[in-house]
Amino acid sequence: KSEAAAYLEKIGKELQAAGATVSTHVHEPAVKDVAASIHNHAGEVCASMIVMCTHGKGPFHHLLFGSLAQQSLEKGGCPVLLVPPAHRRKAVSFNPRKILIPVDGKHDCRPAFKAVANIALPGQTTVELVLVVPTHDTLRQEDALIGRLLPSASQAVLDAALEGASDYLLKAAGDPMLSGLSPKTKILRGVPAE
């Protein structure tokens, strides 16, 4: 039996003792793209979430290669929950009290909704959808120039963006994946993420 298989068997027994159903898998032979292999296997077993322990090999290694956790997040397709190793934290149960879902009104946020629906506890977890709308002072440089030349038109566009954000958030909060969680919505003014 390989060292990896023995390690997984030990961890699996601990999880089974806590009441979880566990299956383990050691990928043989070794692969170069571990993050892709993890996501491929998650797809094969129809996983709803990948939970990974961060290892923190140091800033130099991370700068050159990126962390496996970061590479896994970039692969997408399945939500990834990162937790620090046990030696760096006290053992705690995962009972999220508040989950923030930043949205931009442009991209499909349903994968985030699905992940939240899997981990949020109805009646115990507050879910908040947040969308950022710019102000005159936080417009991108090219938009700010137009705003200075046509301030009334620029204000009308910002007002429409604010109204559109409100409509978008109300629609997003009503998504069936979030039913039972009663998400709150919030519009912030500032610099939207690109």
Short mmCIF file of C-alpha atoms in Angstrom, two decimals:
data_model
loop_
_atom_site.label_atom_id
_atom_site.label_comp_id
_atom_site.label_asym_id
_atom_site.label_seq_id
_atom_site.Cartn_x
_atom_site.Cartn_y
_atom_site.Cartn_z
CA LYS A 1 0.00 0.00 0.00
CA SER A 2 1.38 3.43 -0.92
CA GLU A 3 2.06 6.14 1.64
CA ALA A 4 -0.69 8.30 0.06
CA ALA A 5 -3.25 5.47 0.27
CA ALA A 6 -2.36 4.82 3.92
CA TYR A 7 -2.71 8.54 4.71
CA LEU A 8 -6.12 8.76 3.03
CA GLU A 9 -7.30 5.60 4.76
CA LYS A 10 -6.37 7.10 8.14
CA ILE A 11 -8.17 10.39 7.39
CA GLY A 12 -11.14 8.49 5.94
CA LYS A 13 -11.52 6.45 9.14
CA GLU A 14 -11.55 9.65 11.21
CA LEU A 15 -14.29 11.13 9.00
CA GLN A 16 -16.30 7.89 9.09
CA ALA A 17 -16.10 7.92 12.88
CA ALA A 18 -17.67 11.40 12.73
CA GLY A 19 -20.54 10.00 10.63
CA ALA A 20 -19.41 10.88 7.10
CA THR A 21 -19.58 8.55 4.12
CA VAL A 22 -16.06 8.39 2.72
CA SER A 23 -14.38 7.00 -0.37
CA THR A 24 -10.72 7.57 -1.17
CA HIS A 25 -8.78 7.67 -4.42
CA VAL A 26 -5.05 7.83 -5.13
CA HIS A 27 -4.26 8.87 -8.67
CA GLU A 28 -1.71 6.51 -10.17
CA PRO A 29 0.54 7.23 -11.97
CA ALA A 30 1.53 10.73 -10.84
CA VAL A 31 0.36 13.59 -13.08
CA LYS A 32 1.93 16.94 -13.85
CA ASP A 33 -1.25 19.05 -13.59
CA VAL A 34 -2.53 18.10 -10.14
CA ALA A 35 -5.17 20.87 -10.08
CA ALA A 36 -6.68 19.63 -13.37
CA SER A 37 -6.61 16.06 -12.08
CA ILE A 38 -8.47 17.12 -8.93
CA HIS A 39 -11.15 18.90 -10.97
CA ASN A 40 -11.45 16.00 -13.42
CA HIS A 41 -11.95 13.56 -10.56
CA ALA A 42 -14.47 15.90 -8.91
CA GLY A 43 -16.43 15.82 -12.16
CA GLU A 44 -16.20 12.01 -12.35
CA VAL A 45 -17.73 11.59 -8.87
CA CYS A 46 -20.20 14.52 -9.32
CA ALA A 47 -18.72 16.42 -6.37
CA SER A 48 -20.62 19.52 -5.20
CA MET A 49 -17.53 21.03 -3.63
CA ILE A 50 -13.77 20.49 -3.34
CA VAL A 51 -12.34 21.05 0.15
CA MET A 52 -8.59 21.56 0.29
CA CYS A 53 -6.13 22.19 3.06
CA THR A 54 -3.66 24.98 2.32
CA HIS A 55 -0.02 24.11 2.87
CA GLY A 56 1.79 27.43 2.60
CA LYS A 57 5.12 26.42 0.99
CA GLY A 58 6.28 30.02 1.14
CA PRO A 59 6.10 33.19 -0.93
CA PHE A 60 9.00 32.31 -3.28
CA HIS A 61 7.50 28.95 -4.28
CA HIS A 62 4.07 30.57 -4.64
CA LEU A 63 5.50 33.38 -6.81
CA LEU A 64 7.15 30.92 -9.21
CA PHE A 65 4.53 28.19 -9.42
CA GLY A 66 1.37 29.44 -7.73
CA SER A 67 -0.21 27.34 -5.05
CA LEU A 68 -2.15 24.17 -5.81
CA ALA A 69 -5.08 25.85 -4.08
CA GLN A 70 -4.83 28.90 -6.38
CA GLN A 71 -4.49 26.70 -9.47
CA SER A 72 -7.55 24.72 -8.36
CA LEU A 73 -9.58 27.89 -7.89
CA GLU A 74 -8.61 29.00 -11.40
CA LYS A 75 -9.77 25.71 -12.96
CA GLY A 76 -13.36 26.55 -12.02
CA GLY A 77 -16.24 24.17 -12.59
CA CYS A 78 -16.63 23.20 -8.94
CA PRO A 79 -16.52 25.43 -5.84
CA VAL A 80 -13.34 25.15 -3.78
CA LEU A 81 -13.31 25.63 0.01
CA LEU A 82 -9.83 26.29 1.41
CA VAL A 83 -9.05 25.61 5.07
CA PRO A 84 -5.78 26.07 6.96
CA PRO A 85 -4.01 22.97 8.29
CA ALA A 86 -5.02 21.81 11.76
CA HIS A 87 -1.65 22.76 13.27
CA ARG A 88 -2.32 26.41 12.39
CA ARG A 89 -5.80 26.69 13.87
CA LYS A 90 -8.05 25.41 16.57
CA ALA A 91 -10.52 22.75 15.51
CA VAL A 92 -13.86 24.44 14.90
CA SER A 93 -17.06 23.37 13.31
CA PHE A 94 -17.99 25.08 10.07
CA ASN A 95 -21.13 27.03 10.76
CA PRO A 96 -21.11 30.08 8.49
CA ARG A 97 -22.96 32.98 10.09
CA LYS A 98 -22.68 35.35 7.14
CA ILE A 99 -21.83 34.72 3.50
CA LEU A 100 -21.14 37.62 1.15
CA ILE A 101 -21.73 37.11 -2.58
CA PRO A 102 -20.26 39.98 -4.61
CA VAL A 103 -21.96 40.24 -8.01
CA ASP A 104 -21.29 42.54 -10.95
CA GLY A 105 -24.49 42.26 -12.98
CA LYS A 106 -22.52 41.07 -16.01
CA HIS A 107 -21.46 37.51 -15.23
CA ASP A 108 -23.44 34.40 -14.32
CA CYS A 109 -23.40 34.18 -10.53
CA ARG A 110 -25.43 30.96 -10.28
CA PRO A 111 -22.31 28.81 -9.62
CA ALA A 112 -21.71 30.95 -6.51
CA PHE A 113 -25.38 30.58 -5.56
CA LYS A 114 -25.09 26.80 -5.84
CA ALA A 115 -22.01 26.75 -3.60
CA VAL A 116 -23.73 28.97 -1.03
CA ALA A 117 -26.86 26.81 -1.10
CA ASN A 118 -24.67 23.80 -0.29
CA ILE A 119 -23.05 25.33 2.79
CA ALA A 120 -25.52 27.89 4.16
CA LEU A 121 -27.78 26.87 7.02
CA PRO A 122 -31.35 28.16 6.54
CA GLY A 123 -32.36 30.37 9.44
CA GLN A 124 -28.78 30.51 10.74
CA THR A 125 -26.71 31.90 7.86
CA THR A 126 -27.21 35.44 6.60
CA VAL A 127 -26.61 35.66 2.87
CA GLU A 128 -25.92 39.08 1.37
CA LEU A 129 -25.66 39.95 -2.32
CA VAL A 130 -23.55 43.05 -2.96
CA LEU A 131 -23.16 45.05 -6.17
CA VAL A 132 -20.90 48.11 -6.53
CA VAL A 133 -22.02 51.04 -8.67
CA PRO A 134 -19.51 53.79 -9.50
CA THR A 135 -19.81 57.46 -8.61
CA HIS A 136 -18.42 60.44 -10.56
CA ASP A 137 -15.27 60.21 -8.44
CA THR A 138 -14.74 56.48 -9.05
CA LEU A 139 -15.39 56.27 -12.80
CA ARG A 140 -12.70 54.70 -14.95
CA GLN A 141 -10.38 57.28 -16.50
CA GLU A 142 -12.00 57.27 -19.96
CA ASP A 143 -15.52 57.48 -18.44
CA ALA A 144 -14.43 60.23 -16.03
CA LEU A 145 -13.29 62.39 -18.98
CA ILE A 146 -16.73 62.05 -20.61
CA GLY A 147 -18.30 62.76 -17.21
CA ARG A 148 -16.43 66.07 -16.95
CA LEU A 149 -17.42 67.07 -20.49
CA LEU A 150 -21.07 66.00 -20.14
CA PRO A 151 -21.87 66.05 -16.41
CA SER A 152 -25.68 65.88 -16.77
CA ALA A 153 -25.53 62.95 -19.19
CA SER A 154 -22.99 61.21 -16.99
CA GLN A 155 -25.23 61.67 -13.94
CA ALA A 156 -28.19 60.23 -15.86
CA VAL A 157 -26.11 57.18 -16.78
CA LEU A 158 -25.03 56.69 -13.14
CA ASP A 159 -28.64 57.06 -11.94
CA ALA A 160 -29.74 54.44 -14.49
CA ALA A 161 -26.90 52.15 -13.33
CA LEU A 162 -28.11 52.53 -9.74
CA GLU A 163 -31.69 51.67 -10.71
CA GLY A 164 -30.49 48.75 -12.85
CA ALA A 165 -28.39 47.47 -9.95
CA SER A 166 -31.41 47.51 -7.68
CA ASP A 167 -33.51 45.57 -10.21
CA TYR A 168 -30.67 43.09 -10.83
CA LEU A 169 -30.18 42.42 -7.11
CA LEU A 170 -33.90 41.85 -6.52
CA LYS A 171 -33.99 39.36 -9.39
CA ALA A 172 -30.80 37.63 -8.19
CA ALA A 173 -32.14 37.39 -4.61
CA GLY A 174 -35.18 35.59 -5.99
CA ASP A 175 -33.10 32.89 -7.66
CA PRO A 176 -34.53 29.44 -6.79
CA MET A 177 -31.09 28.24 -5.64
CA LEU A 178 -31.25 30.77 -2.80
CA SER A 179 -34.81 29.92 -1.77
CA GLY A 180 -35.12 29.42 1.96
CA LEU A 181 -32.06 31.60 2.64
CA SER A 182 -33.81 35.01 2.31
CA PRO A 183 -30.77 36.83 0.93
CA LYS A 184 -30.33 40.50 1.71
CA THR A 185 -29.17 42.91 -0.99
CA LYS A 186 -26.88 45.88 -0.79
CA ILE A 187 -25.66 48.43 -3.30
CA LEU A 188 -22.33 50.04 -2.53
CA ARG A 189 -20.92 53.12 -4.28
CA GLY A 190 -17.28 53.02 -5.28
CA VAL A 191 -14.91 51.26 -7.66
CA PRO A 192 -16.46 48.16 -9.22
CA ALA A 193 -14.18 45.19 -9.77
CA GLU A 194 -13.04 44.67 -13.35
#
